[in-house]
mmCIF file of C-alpha atoms in Angstrom:
data_model
loop_
_atom_site.group_PDB
_atom_site.id
_atom_site.type_symbol
_atom_site.label_atom_id
_atom_site.label_comp_id
_atom_site.label_asym_id
_atom_site.label_seq_id
_atom_site.Cartn_x
_atom_site.Cartn_y
_atom_site.Cartn_z
ATOM 1 C CA ARG A 1 11.259 -22.189 -65.831
ATOM 2 C CA ARG A 2 14.842 -23.895 -63.861
ATOM 3 C CA ALA A 3 15.376 -21.329 -60.966
ATOM 4 C CA GLY A 4 13.859 -24.706 -59.149
ATOM 5 C CA LEU A 5 13.143 -22.784 -55.674
ATOM 6 C CA ASN A 6 11.744 -23.891 -52.269
ATOM 7 C CA GLY A 7 8.936 -23.333 -50.600
ATOM 8 C CA ALA A 8 6.260 -20.963 -50.904
ATOM 9 C CA ARG A 9 8.808 -18.845 -52.976
ATOM 10 C CA GLU A 10 8.831 -20.961 -55.467
ATOM 11 C CA MET A 11 5.294 -21.411 -55.871
ATOM 12 C CA ALA A 12 5.258 -17.019 -55.838
ATOM 13 C CA LEU A 13 7.906 -17.781 -58.475
ATOM 14 C CA VAL A 14 5.930 -20.731 -60.816
ATOM 15 C CA GLN A 15 2.370 -17.965 -61.000
ATOM 16 C CA MET A 16 4.566 -15.452 -61.794
ATOM 17 C CA LEU A 17 6.069 -17.275 -64.928
ATOM 18 C CA ARG A 18 2.842 -18.193 -65.680
ATOM 19 C CA ARG A 19 1.909 -14.982 -65.560
ATOM 20 C CA ALA A 20 4.765 -13.367 -67.750
ATOM 21 C CA THR A 21 3.746 -16.151 -69.987
ATOM 22 C CA MET A 22 2.935 -14.058 -73.087
ATOM 23 C CA CYS A 23 6.140 -11.128 -72.113
ATOM 24 C CA PRO A 24 9.351 -13.037 -72.428
ATOM 25 C CA THR A 25 11.592 -10.318 -71.345
ATOM 26 C CA THR A 26 9.992 -10.246 -68.322
ATOM 27 C CA THR A 27 10.049 -13.729 -68.092
ATOM 28 C CA ARG A 28 13.426 -14.230 -68.949
ATOM 29 C CA ASN A 29 13.796 -10.729 -66.192
ATOM 30 C CA ILE A 30 12.427 -12.928 -63.661
ATOM 31 C CA ILE A 31 14.648 -15.987 -63.767
ATOM 32 C CA SER A 32 17.690 -14.003 -64.134
ATOM 33 C CA ARG A 33 17.189 -12.140 -60.388
ATOM 34 C CA SER A 34 15.995 -15.502 -59.402
ATOM 35 C CA LEU A 35 19.251 -17.359 -60.326
ATOM 36 C CA SER A 36 21.821 -14.833 -59.508
ATOM 37 C CA ASN A 37 19.714 -15.257 -55.658
ATOM 38 C CA PRO A 38 21.689 -17.138 -53.706
ATOM 39 C CA SER A 39 19.695 -18.804 -51.430
ATOM 40 C CA SER A 40 18.432 -21.400 -54.456
ATOM 41 C CA HIS A 41 19.132 -24.555 -53.934
ATOM 42 C CA GLN A 42 20.400 -25.380 -56.739
ATOM 43 C CA THR A 43 24.349 -26.958 -56.190
ATOM 44 C CA GLU A 44 26.823 -27.272 -58.710
ATOM 45 C CA PRO A 45 27.376 -30.485 -58.397
ATOM 46 C CA ASP A 46 30.803 -32.842 -59.029
ATOM 47 C CA VAL A 47 29.379 -35.514 -61.952
ATOM 48 C CA MET A 48 30.121 -38.505 -59.448
ATOM 49 C CA ASP A 49 28.395 -37.128 -56.710
ATOM 50 C CA MET A 50 24.673 -36.380 -59.909
ATOM 51 C CA LEU A 51 23.061 -38.923 -58.785
ATOM 52 C CA LEU A 52 23.339 -39.322 -54.495
ATOM 53 C CA PRO A 53 20.157 -39.229 -52.376
ATOM 54 C CA GLU A 54 21.129 -35.058 -52.398
ATOM 55 C CA HIS A 55 20.851 -34.680 -55.730
ATOM 56 C CA ARG A 56 18.375 -37.234 -56.960
ATOM 57 C CA HIS A 57 16.336 -34.754 -54.532
ATOM 58 C CA ARG A 58 17.070 -32.166 -56.860
ATOM 59 C CA ILE A 59 16.787 -33.478 -59.978
ATOM 60 C CA GLY A 60 13.126 -34.549 -58.626
ATOM 61 C CA MET A 61 12.814 -30.667 -57.445
ATOM 62 C CA ASP A 62 13.295 -29.239 -60.917
ATOM 63 C CA LEU A 63 11.563 -31.674 -62.880
ATOM 64 C CA GLN A 64 8.495 -30.316 -60.864
ATOM 65 C CA ASN A 65 9.403 -27.563 -61.588
ATOM 66 C CA LEU A 66 8.995 -27.580 -65.111
ATOM 67 C CA THR A 67 6.150 -25.551 -66.867
ATOM 68 C CA THR A 68 7.077 -24.931 -70.163
ATOM 69 C CA PRO A 69 7.202 -27.696 -72.629
ATOM 70 C CA THR A 70 11.147 -27.811 -74.234
ATOM 71 C CA ALA A 71 11.729 -31.084 -75.889
ATOM 72 C CA LYS A 72 8.019 -30.950 -78.252
ATOM 73 C CA ASN A 73 10.002 -27.613 -79.578
ATOM 74 C CA LEU A 74 12.842 -28.893 -80.950
ATOM 75 C CA VAL A 75 10.519 -31.233 -83.359
ATOM 76 C CA ALA A 76 9.760 -30.549 -86.977
ATOM 77 C CA GLY A 77 5.951 -31.106 -87.540
ATOM 78 C CA MET A 78 5.391 -31.577 -83.554
ATOM 79 C CA PHE A 79 2.012 -29.229 -84.447
ATOM 80 C CA SER A 80 0.534 -30.878 -87.185
ATOM 81 C CA LYS A 81 -2.438 -32.914 -85.085
ATOM 82 C CA ARG A 82 -3.984 -31.608 -82.360
ATOM 83 C CA GLU A 83 -2.643 -33.448 -78.850
ATOM 84 C CA LYS A 84 -5.863 -34.590 -77.944
ATOM 85 C CA GLU A 85 -6.194 -36.177 -80.847
ATOM 86 C CA ARG A 86 -2.513 -38.098 -80.574
ATOM 87 C CA PRO A 87 -1.943 -41.889 -79.162
ATOM 88 C CA SER A 88 -0.070 -41.436 -75.934
ATOM 89 C CA ALA A 89 3.312 -43.371 -75.023
ATOM 90 C CA GLY A 90 5.617 -43.481 -72.369
ATOM 91 C CA LEU A 91 9.698 -43.470 -72.043
ATOM 92 C CA MET A 92 11.857 -44.309 -69.492
ATOM 93 C CA ILE A 93 15.011 -42.516 -69.362
ATOM 94 C CA PRO A 94 17.123 -44.833 -66.398
ATOM 95 C CA LEU A 95 19.765 -43.666 -64.623
ATOM 96 C CA CYS A 96 21.815 -45.633 -62.322
ATOM 97 C CA HIS A 97 25.146 -46.245 -61.083
ATOM 98 C CA VAL A 98 27.430 -49.065 -63.279
ATOM 99 C CA HIS A 99 30.374 -50.169 -61.050
ATOM 100 C CA SER A 100 29.992 -46.947 -59.123
ATOM 101 C CA LYS A 101 29.916 -44.340 -62.123
ATOM 102 C CA PRO A 102 26.344 -42.724 -62.077
ATOM 103 C CA SER A 103 25.165 -43.429 -65.649
ATOM 104 C CA VAL A 104 21.956 -43.849 -68.406
ATOM 105 C CA LEU A 105 21.048 -47.184 -69.196
ATOM 106 C CA PHE A 106 20.411 -47.912 -73.508
ATOM 107 C CA THR A 107 18.433 -50.792 -75.010
ATOM 108 C CA ILE A 108 19.274 -52.409 -78.125
ATOM 109 C CA THR A 109 17.164 -53.731 -80.170
ATOM 110 C CA ASP A 110 17.613 -55.700 -83.307
ATOM 111 C CA GLU A 111 16.494 -53.051 -85.711
ATOM 112 C CA ASP A 112 18.965 -50.709 -83.527
ATOM 113 C CA LYS A 113 21.490 -52.985 -83.922
ATOM 114 C CA GLN A 114 21.212 -52.750 -87.898
ATOM 115 C CA HIS A 115 21.454 -48.813 -87.388
ATOM 116 C CA GLU A 116 24.139 -49.087 -84.623
ATOM 117 C CA SER A 117 21.733 -46.922 -83.200
ATOM 118 C CA CYS A 118 20.366 -47.184 -79.118
ATOM 119 C CA SER A 119 17.154 -46.280 -77.239
ATOM 120 C CA PHE A 120 15.207 -46.213 -74.289
ATOM 121 C CA PRO A 121 12.560 -48.337 -73.411
ATOM 122 C CA TYR A 122 8.907 -47.210 -74.463
ATOM 123 C CA GLU A 123 5.230 -49.256 -74.605
ATOM 124 C CA MET A 124 2.347 -47.401 -76.063
ATOM 125 C CA HIS A 125 0.168 -46.089 -73.289
ATOM 126 C CA ASP A 126 -2.952 -48.996 -72.065
ATOM 127 C CA ARG A 127 -6.141 -47.552 -70.544
ATOM 128 C CA ASP A 128 -5.654 -50.532 -67.816
ATOM 129 C CA ASP A 129 -2.217 -47.776 -67.485
ATOM 130 C CA GLY A 130 -4.506 -45.011 -65.374
ATOM 131 C CA GLY A 131 -0.995 -43.093 -65.929
ATOM 132 C CA LEU A 132 1.381 -42.658 -68.409
ATOM 133 C CA VAL A 133 4.551 -42.531 -65.240
ATOM 134 C CA VAL A 134 2.143 -46.494 -65.118
ATOM 135 C CA THR A 135 2.855 -46.893 -68.592
ATOM 136 C CA ALA A 136 6.660 -45.746 -68.671
ATOM 137 C CA LEU A 137 7.224 -48.572 -65.892
ATOM 138 C CA ARG A 138 5.579 -51.304 -68.251
ATOM 139 C CA ALA A 139 7.942 -50.637 -70.398
ATOM 140 C CA GLY A 140 11.009 -51.293 -67.944
ATOM 141 C CA TYR A 141 9.704 -54.158 -66.666
ATOM 142 C CA LYS A 142 9.321 -54.918 -70.223
ATOM 143 C CA GLU A 143 11.813 -54.560 -71.692
ATOM 144 C CA LEU A 144 14.887 -54.417 -69.015
ATOM 145 C CA GLY A 145 13.139 -56.794 -66.214
ATOM 146 C CA LEU A 146 12.668 -53.875 -63.361
ATOM 147 C CA LEU A 147 9.984 -54.616 -61.245
ATOM 148 C CA PRO A 148 7.948 -51.319 -60.794
ATOM 149 C CA ALA A 149 9.392 -51.576 -56.780
ATOM 150 C CA ASP A 150 13.338 -51.634 -57.364
ATOM 151 C CA VAL A 151 12.560 -48.268 -59.377
ATOM 152 C CA GLU A 152 12.602 -44.248 -57.950
ATOM 153 C CA VAL A 153 10.435 -42.422 -60.456
ATOM 154 C CA LEU A 154 11.954 -38.595 -59.760
ATOM 155 C CA GLY A 155 9.812 -37.489 -62.006
ATOM 156 C CA THR A 156 7.999 -36.453 -65.758
ATOM 157 C CA MET A 157 9.766 -33.955 -68.505
ATOM 158 C CA SER A 158 7.312 -31.958 -70.419
ATOM 159 C CA GLU A 159 5.658 -34.030 -73.820
ATOM 160 C CA GLY A 160 7.455 -34.367 -77.003
ATOM 161 C CA VAL A 161 6.271 -36.193 -79.988
ATOM 162 C CA ASP A 162 7.684 -38.869 -82.416
ATOM 163 C CA ALA A 163 9.362 -37.510 -85.405
ATOM 164 C CA ALA A 164 6.731 -38.347 -87.709
ATOM 165 C CA GLY A 165 4.508 -36.433 -84.829
ATOM 166 C CA GLU A 166 1.788 -38.494 -85.001
ATOM 167 C CA VAL A 167 2.853 -40.179 -80.612
ATOM 168 C CA ALA A 168 3.095 -37.689 -77.816
ATOM 169 C CA ILE A 169 5.777 -38.986 -75.722
ATOM 170 C CA THR A 170 6.138 -38.758 -72.126
ATOM 171 C CA PRO A 171 9.353 -38.726 -70.945
ATOM 172 C CA VAL A 172 9.971 -40.576 -67.392
ATOM 173 C CA VAL A 173 13.526 -40.279 -65.397
ATOM 174 C CA ALA A 174 14.135 -42.660 -63.085
ATOM 175 C CA TYR A 175 16.320 -43.976 -61.103
ATOM 176 C CA LEU A 176 17.494 -47.624 -60.919
ATOM 177 C CA GLY A 177 20.137 -48.120 -58.350
ATOM 178 C CA ASP A 178 23.149 -50.132 -58.948
ATOM 179 C CA VAL A 179 23.119 -52.230 -61.721
ATOM 180 C CA GLN A 180 24.699 -54.672 -64.002
ATOM 181 C CA PRO A 181 23.294 -53.960 -67.744
ATOM 182 C CA GLN A 182 24.338 -57.731 -69.033
ATOM 183 C CA LEU A 183 22.052 -58.849 -66.190
ATOM 184 C CA LEU A 184 19.483 -57.562 -67.370
ATOM 185 C CA LYS A 185 16.484 -59.653 -69.263
ATOM 186 C CA PRO A 186 13.573 -58.206 -70.473
ATOM 187 C CA ALA A 187 10.168 -60.356 -68.564
ATOM 188 C CA ARG A 188 8.536 -60.671 -71.932
ATOM 189 C CA SER A 189 8.930 -61.210 -75.534
ATOM 190 C CA SER A 190 10.444 -58.535 -76.838
ATOM 191 C CA GLN A 191 12.138 -56.905 -79.592
ATOM 192 C CA VAL A 192 15.390 -55.793 -77.008
ATOM 193 C CA CYS A 193 18.602 -57.939 -77.098
ATOM 194 C CA SER A 194 21.077 -55.964 -75.965
ATOM 195 C CA ASN A 195 21.945 -53.030 -73.194
ATOM 196 C CA ILE A 196 24.559 -51.356 -72.456
ATOM 197 C CA ALA A 197 25.029 -47.725 -70.070
ATOM 198 C CA ALA A 198 27.011 -44.734 -70.671
ATOM 199 C CA PRO A 199 29.491 -43.124 -67.540
ATOM 200 C CA LEU A 200 27.388 -39.122 -67.100
ATOM 201 C CA GLU A 201 31.058 -38.169 -67.922
ATOM 202 C CA GLU A 202 30.625 -39.312 -70.981
ATOM 203 C CA LEU A 203 27.391 -38.234 -72.121
ATOM 204 C CA LEU A 204 28.591 -34.595 -71.404
ATOM 205 C CA SER A 205 32.715 -35.356 -73.380
ATOM 206 C CA PRO A 206 32.060 -32.811 -76.721
ATOM 207 C CA GLU A 207 33.634 -36.881 -77.867
ATOM 208 C CA CYS A 208 30.269 -38.159 -77.514
ATOM 209 C CA LEU A 209 26.906 -34.519 -77.984
ATOM 210 C CA THR A 210 27.455 -33.195 -80.798
ATOM 211 C CA TYR A 211 25.545 -31.378 -82.317
ATOM 212 C CA LYS A 212 23.772 -31.079 -85.757
ATOM 213 C CA ASP A 213 22.158 -28.323 -87.744
ATOM 214 C CA SER A 214 18.471 -28.717 -88.351
ATOM 215 C CA PRO A 215 16.298 -26.386 -90.433
ATOM 216 C CA HIS A 216 13.787 -25.828 -86.886
ATOM 217 C CA PRO A 217 14.112 -23.840 -83.974
ATOM 218 C CA PRO A 218 16.271 -23.741 -82.099
ATOM 219 C CA PHE A 219 18.245 -24.996 -86.102
ATOM 220 C CA VAL A 220 20.271 -27.401 -84.074
ATOM 221 C CA SER A 221 19.999 -30.972 -82.907
ATOM 222 C CA PRO A 222 22.205 -33.356 -80.399
ATOM 223 C CA SER A 223 23.603 -36.770 -81.293
ATOM 224 C CA PHE A 224 25.307 -39.128 -78.428
ATOM 225 C CA LYS A 225 27.756 -40.900 -80.126
ATOM 226 C CA LEU A 226 28.706 -43.705 -76.863
ATOM 227 C CA LYS A 227 31.510 -46.013 -76.535
ATOM 228 C CA ALA A 228 29.600 -49.012 -75.734
ATOM 229 C CA GLY A 229 28.678 -50.686 -78.693
ATOM 230 C CA ASN A 230 29.558 -48.055 -80.782
ATOM 231 C CA ALA A 231 26.622 -46.918 -81.039
ATOM 232 C CA THR A 232 24.112 -43.721 -81.745
ATOM 233 C CA LEU A 233 21.532 -41.872 -79.867
ATOM 234 C CA ASP A 234 19.606 -39.266 -82.025
ATOM 235 C CA GLY A 235 16.576 -37.697 -83.033
ATOM 236 C CA VAL A 236 14.185 -37.335 -80.872
ATOM 237 C CA SER A 237 15.381 -39.779 -77.922
ATOM 238 C CA ALA A 238 18.899 -37.800 -78.079
ATOM 239 C CA MET A 239 16.363 -34.843 -77.454
ATOM 240 C CA LEU A 240 14.638 -36.068 -74.829
ATOM 241 C CA LEU A 241 18.440 -37.700 -73.150
ATOM 242 C CA HIS A 242 19.295 -33.717 -73.700
ATOM 243 C CA GLY A 243 16.942 -32.004 -72.021
ATOM 244 C CA ALA A 244 17.010 -34.964 -68.482
ATOM 245 C CA LEU A 245 21.080 -34.274 -68.321
ATOM 246 C CA ARG A 246 20.448 -30.625 -69.030
ATOM 247 C CA ILE A 247 18.016 -30.980 -65.454
ATOM 248 C CA VAL A 248 21.012 -33.725 -63.918
ATOM 249 C CA VAL A 249 23.330 -31.541 -64.090
ATOM 250 C CA GLY A 250 21.527 -28.252 -62.163
ATOM 251 C CA ARG A 251 23.694 -25.488 -62.475
ATOM 252 C CA ASN A 252 27.281 -26.666 -62.637
ATOM 253 C CA ALA A 253 29.238 -24.384 -65.102
ATOM 254 C CA ARG A 254 31.477 -26.613 -65.996
ATOM 255 C CA TYR A 255 29.267 -29.188 -68.759
ATOM 256 C CA MET A 256 26.938 -25.273 -69.244
ATOM 257 C CA ASP A 257 28.564 -24.316 -72.337
ATOM 258 C CA ILE A 258 28.704 -28.356 -73.926
ATOM 259 C CA LEU A 259 24.814 -28.689 -73.229
ATOM 260 C CA TYR A 260 24.034 -25.022 -73.341
ATOM 261 C CA GLY A 261 26.381 -23.553 -76.113
ATOM 262 C CA PRO A 262 24.921 -24.451 -79.064
ATOM 263 C CA PHE A 263 22.073 -23.716 -79.074
ATOM 264 C CA MET A 264 23.049 -19.593 -77.765
ATOM 265 C CA LYS A 265 25.078 -19.569 -81.010
ATOM 266 C CA ALA A 266 22.424 -20.181 -82.943
ATOM 267 C CA ALA A 267 20.505 -17.669 -81.207
ATOM 268 C CA GLY A 268 23.177 -15.600 -82.327
ATOM 269 C CA LYS A 269 25.292 -15.140 -78.585
ATOM 270 C CA GLU A 270 28.469 -15.757 -77.368
ATOM 271 C CA PRO A 271 28.108 -18.488 -74.922
ATOM 272 C CA ARG A 272 30.073 -18.135 -70.999
ATOM 273 C CA ALA A 273 30.139 -20.578 -68.509
ATOM 274 C CA ASN A 274 28.412 -19.419 -66.262
ATOM 275 C CA SER A 275 25.300 -19.817 -63.698
ATOM 276 C CA ASP A 276 23.360 -16.641 -65.727
ATOM 277 C CA THR A 277 23.897 -19.245 -69.114
ATOM 278 C CA VAL A 278 20.863 -21.671 -67.656
ATOM 279 C CA CYS A 279 18.284 -18.682 -68.650
ATOM 280 C CA LYS A 280 20.271 -16.801 -71.561
ATOM 281 C CA CYS A 281 20.606 -19.934 -72.895
ATOM 282 C CA SER A 282 16.700 -20.234 -72.917
ATOM 283 C CA ASP A 283 15.675 -17.223 -74.659
ATOM 284 C CA ALA A 284 14.951 -18.861 -78.027
ATOM 285 C CA GLN A 285 13.386 -21.604 -77.281
ATOM 286 C CA ALA A 286 10.689 -19.252 -74.832
ATOM 287 C CA GLU A 287 10.526 -16.487 -77.390
ATOM 288 C CA TYR A 288 9.934 -19.900 -79.943
ATOM 289 C CA ASP A 289 7.125 -21.151 -77.724
ATOM 290 C CA MET A 290 5.270 -17.074 -77.283
ATOM 291 C CA GLU A 291 5.380 -17.042 -81.070
ATOM 292 C CA HIS A 292 3.328 -20.129 -81.629
ATOM 293 C CA ARG A 293 1.074 -19.644 -78.619
ATOM 294 C CA GLU A 294 0.725 -16.441 -80.570
ATOM 295 C CA LYS A 295 -0.121 -18.129 -83.865
#
């Protein structure tokens, strides 16, 4: 799922993974062999380099290679409705540089301000949009004043759902270039009252990224406590950001434990900060996927 290989080898791996979807052990073995191959294009980028052009290309490739829904498996009650019965929404996860630091941009609405929380640009899908990427771009224009031509769409993540299980959410990972959050203004009437940015280095620190117990697989839920605005990101938005960060860091061993350790512990495994962690940490999610499909 996360192997991210090039050319024909990449396509062959995807086909093997699809054929192996009813066998978690086989899937793990395929991924393990691929990750152990030194020819894989994944590298260990330094945090300051993670949004440079070559790594944005890698991020786009990894997003393209996502074949198994992961984020939506973390939400309680997500399967209470058939997917085709749910209305759809587009959500933008805006990556950017702020004062030369790779960062993530957040919006704060009046409601967020009351609860000391933050969120991402979000809009319900309209038939005139043509696609959910366009919906997310429309959200970026409405809530941040971003013209679609100024946004580099890196790709989409696996579809998730809101906490109530009523709306299917497609997260779109985008790069905005160099921005000054305080200068971004909503282009239309919007509930957004301000914007804040958090550096990747902060988001990947144990002081910011913590975990809460969850009654649903994989039994832990991420939470982000930002220094800017003393805001907190919880729930579905936190899960989606966590998933995006796993793609952004690639196979950087420095961040494996903070991103994967709690999930591995919940699965009864001992976390190890090495390149094999990426496939071992997904065992619990993969097995949960298979169980749900069989049901």
